[in-house]
Amino acid sequence: MPEKPAERTDRSAVRSLLRLWPYVRPVRLRLFTAAFVAILASCLSLVIPLILKWMVDGPVADRDPGGVWLGALYLLLLGIAEAVLFGFRRWLVARPLAGVEASMRADLYRHLQRLPVAFHDRWPSGQLLSRGTTDLMLLRMFLAFPLTFLVVNAATILVGFVILFAQDWSLGLVLLAPAVPLIVLCSVFETKYSLVARKAQDQVGDLTTVVEESVLGIRIVKGFGRHRSQALAFRALSQRLRTTELGKARLLAGIWALITAIPELAIGAALVLGTIQVADGSLSAGTLVAFLSTALALRWPVESIGFLLAMSQESATATDRFFEVMDVAEEHGVAAARADAPDAPAGMVFEGVEFRYPDAEPGSPPVLARIDLHVRPGETMALVGGTGSGKTTLTALVPRLHEVTGGRITLDGEDIATMERSRLRELVSVAFEEPTLFSATVGENVRMGAEDADEEQVRRALAVAQADFVHRLPQGLDTEVGEQGLSLSGGQRQRLALARAVVGQPRFLVLDDPLSALDVHTETLVEAALRQVLEETTAVVVAHRPSTVMLADRVALLSEGRITAVGTHQELLRSNAEYAWLMSGAEPGGGPDPLTTETLAPAQQVPVEEGTR
Ligand SMILES: Nc1ncnc2c1ncn2[C@@H]1O[C@H](COP(=O)(O)OP(=O)(O)OP(=O)(O)O)[C@@H](O)[C@H]1O
Ligand SMILES: [Mg+2]
């Protein structure tokens, strides 16, 4: 799991939110204009009390109906102007902010595509999904609403108090008194709220992960009748989220109650004081009316500050969560070539390669160690080893899905670490154990191996992979394969993945057990066709079965992360007990096996004949 900085209390919402500036910059003019328009509209509403004062002290006191009508007309016009200005503001911000959200989402997606495989191994997909959806939506809403209104309300309150003090400074002071306790309360609230907000957003991520897993794994869920346990897990998580959300609501309700009640009390006190002053004759009735209606007009700006702060807090959290992902370094492009490294021969060469997964326990043995292997140009090397011996890991190092942690891998003498990624992708093609397809057409899936492949190349690749079933599909190459290609059989998917690997006629081919899901006959056919392809390329093929091994010129035996023997199939069968056991299924060193009766010799009689250089 990624670290969750929710416990950190030194984080500042403002500092987090400021990081949004690069995205907001392009639309800053619109945003500032919109804020200005909103301030104008909001201050217009403060003129209304002044008109009321003029009406009460003028036409009303003089019993002049014409004056009252005129006053009413002014009020109506002000109301309309306010409404139009607020509408204008909405129009100003809607489009640019949708743009901001879209560009942030595009950046996140682009970044996720470039992050190393190790990052994706570590981060649950739901956490990434929730960042790309809910969090970004929160941010757009923040920019459209709370950000502007925090500014607008502050400006309105400021102007309002100037007007209040101009009317009567002693009453003004009474209203100002609650400001200090309110500020203290708000800052306490901020701190508490930021913690629960973070918790809630992380829990949404966890929930998304469960939903995603159970949708993708629906076959397993149904096949094993796991509905109940999945539902229970889901319910537990959503209960947790509910509790957190209720906590948020409680905090918000508390601050809201205080923010509403305290100014209300102050207004009450001002009303009493003002009435006494009017009775004394030291204050005009019109001034008191104006004073109180100004105070009432300020109620909304003050009261809304509570939830505006809450929304800002949530947005700060969303920003943190967004940048937690954005801050993870992308795969470093190209390392500087090591000057001291001696020239490597042509072909695919592993020199003292060591690898440990980035999140492995410190001190644990590496998954791969001291791998020295030379696959000569045009040669096919089978990689054989027990399950968990590191075959998949080794093959993943060649296209640099993981970076070696020691030693180097060279292709025709060139260190892959110093190669441009695009060049590496051109040179090396891969097919993995899990034949992953995308929700696209069959043709598009195959062409992922080489975008500019023409019809003929695609046809040839399909032929090599014995994927003739494609032509029997309803729309042939244009048939959609469904999410992850699940509308195809396992063997069909595997053959398409193989076609994808060979379509670009790469110089180097890495196949991780590419034929495991095929029946014996199809396998034989694929092998026959694959043999031609392998003749032209330098290849490493992970193999579990003797029939696949037969495709290779030589075999490397991988045992607990080490290459323990290299030789032809026959040689190893004769001289290496572990290999014989892997290939025949007999007990290692156990009873005689028809295949290897007189050949069960101690392991490693054939030494690693192929050194580094
Ligand atoms: N992403 C990962 N993070 C940490 N450890 C991993 C990761 N992937 C694999 N491992 C570990 O590395 C070791 C080698 O795994 P690998 O997948 O390379 O085996 P394999 O030889 O391909 O096995 P199989 O024949 O079952 O496919 C295993 O012990 C496994 O637990
Ligand atoms: Mg594997």
mmCIF file with all atom_site columns, C-alpha atoms and ligand atoms in Angstrom, residues 121 357 359 367 385-394 402 433 512 544 558, ligand 1:
data_model
loop_
_atom_site.group_PDB
_atom_site.id
_atom_site.type_symbol
_atom_site.label_atom_id
_atom_site.label_alt_id
_atom_site.label_comp_id
_atom_site.label_asym_id
_atom_site.label_entity_id
_atom_site.label_seq_id
_atom_site.pdbx_PDB_ins_code
_atom_site.Cartn_x
_atom_site.Cartn_y
_atom_site.Cartn_z
_atom_site.occupancy
_atom_site.B_iso_or_equiv
_atom_site.pdbx_formal_charge
_atom_site.auth_seq_id
_atom_site.auth_comp_id
_atom_site.auth_asym_id
_atom_site.auth_atom_id
_atom_site.pdbx_PDB_model_num
ATOM   1  C CA  . ASP A 1 121 ? 2.242  -3.629  -8.441  1.00 0.00 ? 121 ASP A CA  1
ATOM   2  C CA  . TYR A 1 357 ? 11.694 -6.393  -6.514  1.00 0.00 ? 357 TYR A CA  1
ATOM   3  C CA  . ASP A 1 359 ? 9.393  -3.520  -2.338  1.00 0.00 ? 359 ASP A CA  1
ATOM   4  C CA  . VAL A 1 367 ? 14.867 -13.048 -6.984  1.00 0.00 ? 367 VAL A CA  1
ATOM   5  C CA  . GLY A 1 385 ? 12.719 -23.925 -14.236 1.00 0.00 ? 385 GLY A CA  1
ATOM   6  C CA  . GLY A 1 386 ? 10.363 -24.893 -11.471 1.00 0.00 ? 386 GLY A CA  1
ATOM   7  C CA  . THR A 1 387 ? 7.442  -22.659 -10.647 1.00 0.00 ? 387 THR A CA  1
ATOM   8  C CA  . GLY A 1 388 ? 8.550  -19.502 -8.859  1.00 0.00 ? 388 GLY A CA  1
ATOM   9  C CA  . SER A 1 389 ? 12.156 -19.901 -9.991  1.00 0.00 ? 389 SER A CA  1
ATOM   10 C CA  . GLY A 1 390 ? 12.117 -16.446 -11.616 1.00 0.00 ? 390 GLY A CA  1
ATOM   11 C CA  . LYS A 1 391 ? 11.447 -17.147 -15.292 1.00 0.00 ? 391 LYS A CA  1
ATOM   12 C CA  . THR A 1 392 ? 8.759  -14.510 -15.724 1.00 0.00 ? 392 THR A CA  1
ATOM   13 C CA  . THR A 1 393 ? 10.866 -12.051 -13.781 1.00 0.00 ? 393 THR A CA  1
ATOM   14 C CA  . LEU A 1 394 ? 13.839 -12.677 -16.041 1.00 0.00 ? 394 LEU A CA  1
ATOM   15 C CA  . HIS A 1 402 ? 11.602 -3.823  -14.367 1.00 0.00 ? 402 HIS A CA  1
ATOM   16 C CA  . GLU A 1 433 ? 1.886  -15.850 -19.546 1.00 0.00 ? 433 GLU A CA  1
ATOM   17 C CA  . ASP A 1 512 ? 6.731  -16.516 -21.556 1.00 0.00 ? 512 ASP A CA  1
ATOM   18 C CA  . HIS A 1 544 ? 7.352  -26.086 -19.224 1.00 0.00 ? 544 HIS A CA  1
ATOM   19 C CA  . LEU A 1 558 ? 16.830 -21.639 -13.887 1.00 0.00 ? 558 LEU A CA  1
HETATM 20 N N1  . LIG B 2 .   ? 5.623  -8.062  -8.502  1.00 0.00 ? 1   LIG B N1  1
HETATM 21 C C1  . LIG B 2 .   ? 6.310  -8.813  -7.629  1.00 0.00 ? 1   LIG B C1  1
HETATM 22 N N2  . LIG B 2 .   ? 6.715  -8.297  -6.445  1.00 0.00 ? 1   LIG B N2  1
HETATM 23 C C2  . LIG B 2 .   ? 7.426  -9.048  -5.573  1.00 0.00 ? 1   LIG B C2  1
HETATM 24 N N3  . LIG B 2 .   ? 7.768  -10.319 -5.776  1.00 0.00 ? 1   LIG B N3  1
HETATM 25 C C3  . LIG B 2 .   ? 7.387  -10.906 -6.930  1.00 0.00 ? 1   LIG B C3  1
HETATM 26 C C4  . LIG B 2 .   ? 6.638  -10.180 -7.913  1.00 0.00 ? 1   LIG B C4  1
HETATM 27 N N4  . LIG B 2 .   ? 6.419  -11.012 -8.945  1.00 0.00 ? 1   LIG B N4  1
HETATM 28 C C5  . LIG B 2 .   ? 6.997  -12.194 -8.631  1.00 0.00 ? 1   LIG B C5  1
HETATM 29 N N5  . LIG B 2 .   ? 7.588  -12.134 -7.429  1.00 0.00 ? 1   LIG B N5  1
HETATM 30 C C6  . LIG B 2 .   ? 8.342  -13.229 -6.786  1.00 0.00 ? 1   LIG B C6  1
HETATM 31 O O1  . LIG B 2 .   ? 9.452  -13.552 -7.595  1.00 0.00 ? 1   LIG B O1  1
HETATM 32 C C7  . LIG B 2 .   ? 9.659  -14.957 -7.620  1.00 0.00 ? 1   LIG B C7  1
HETATM 33 C C8  . LIG B 2 .   ? 9.752  -15.429 -9.059  1.00 0.00 ? 1   LIG B C8  1
HETATM 34 O O2  . LIG B 2 .   ? 8.500  -15.249 -9.696  1.00 0.00 ? 1   LIG B O2  1
HETATM 35 P P1  . LIG B 2 .   ? 8.285  -15.508 -11.239 1.00 0.00 ? 1   LIG B P1  1
HETATM 36 O O3  . LIG B 2 .   ? 6.945  -15.034 -11.607 1.00 0.00 ? 1   LIG B O3  1
HETATM 37 O O4  . LIG B 2 .   ? 9.436  -14.947 -11.995 1.00 0.00 ? 1   LIG B O4  1
HETATM 38 O O5  . LIG B 2 .   ? 8.337  -17.109 -11.313 1.00 0.00 ? 1   LIG B O5  1
HETATM 39 P P2  . LIG B 2 .   ? 8.183  -18.051 -12.563 1.00 0.00 ? 1   LIG B P2  1
HETATM 40 O O6  . LIG B 2 .   ? 9.453  -18.796 -12.670 1.00 0.00 ? 1   LIG B O6  1
HETATM 41 O O7  . LIG B 2 .   ? 7.741  -17.293 -13.737 1.00 0.00 ? 1   LIG B O7  1
HETATM 42 O O8  . LIG B 2 .   ? 7.051  -19.039 -12.081 1.00 0.00 ? 1   LIG B O8  1
HETATM 43 P P3  . LIG B 2 .   ? 5.884  -19.764 -12.948 1.00 0.00 ? 1   LIG B P3  1
HETATM 44 O O9  . LIG B 2 .   ? 6.497  -20.942 -13.583 1.00 0.00 ? 1   LIG B O9  1
HETATM 45 O O10 . LIG B 2 .   ? 4.915  -20.170 -11.901 1.00 0.00 ? 1   LIG B O10 1
HETATM 46 O O11 . LIG B 2 .   ? 5.339  -18.763 -13.905 1.00 0.00 ? 1   LIG B O11 1
HETATM 47 C C9  . LIG B 2 .   ? 8.521  -15.585 -6.859  1.00 0.00 ? 1   LIG B C9  1
HETATM 48 O O12 . LIG B 2 .   ? 9.029  -15.984 -5.612  1.00 0.00 ? 1   LIG B O12 1
HETATM 49 C C10 . LIG B 2 .   ? 7.507  -14.477 -6.665  1.00 0.00 ? 1   LIG B C10 1
HETATM 50 O O13 . LIG B 2 .   ? 6.918  -14.573 -5.398  1.00 0.00 ? 1   LIG B O13 1
#
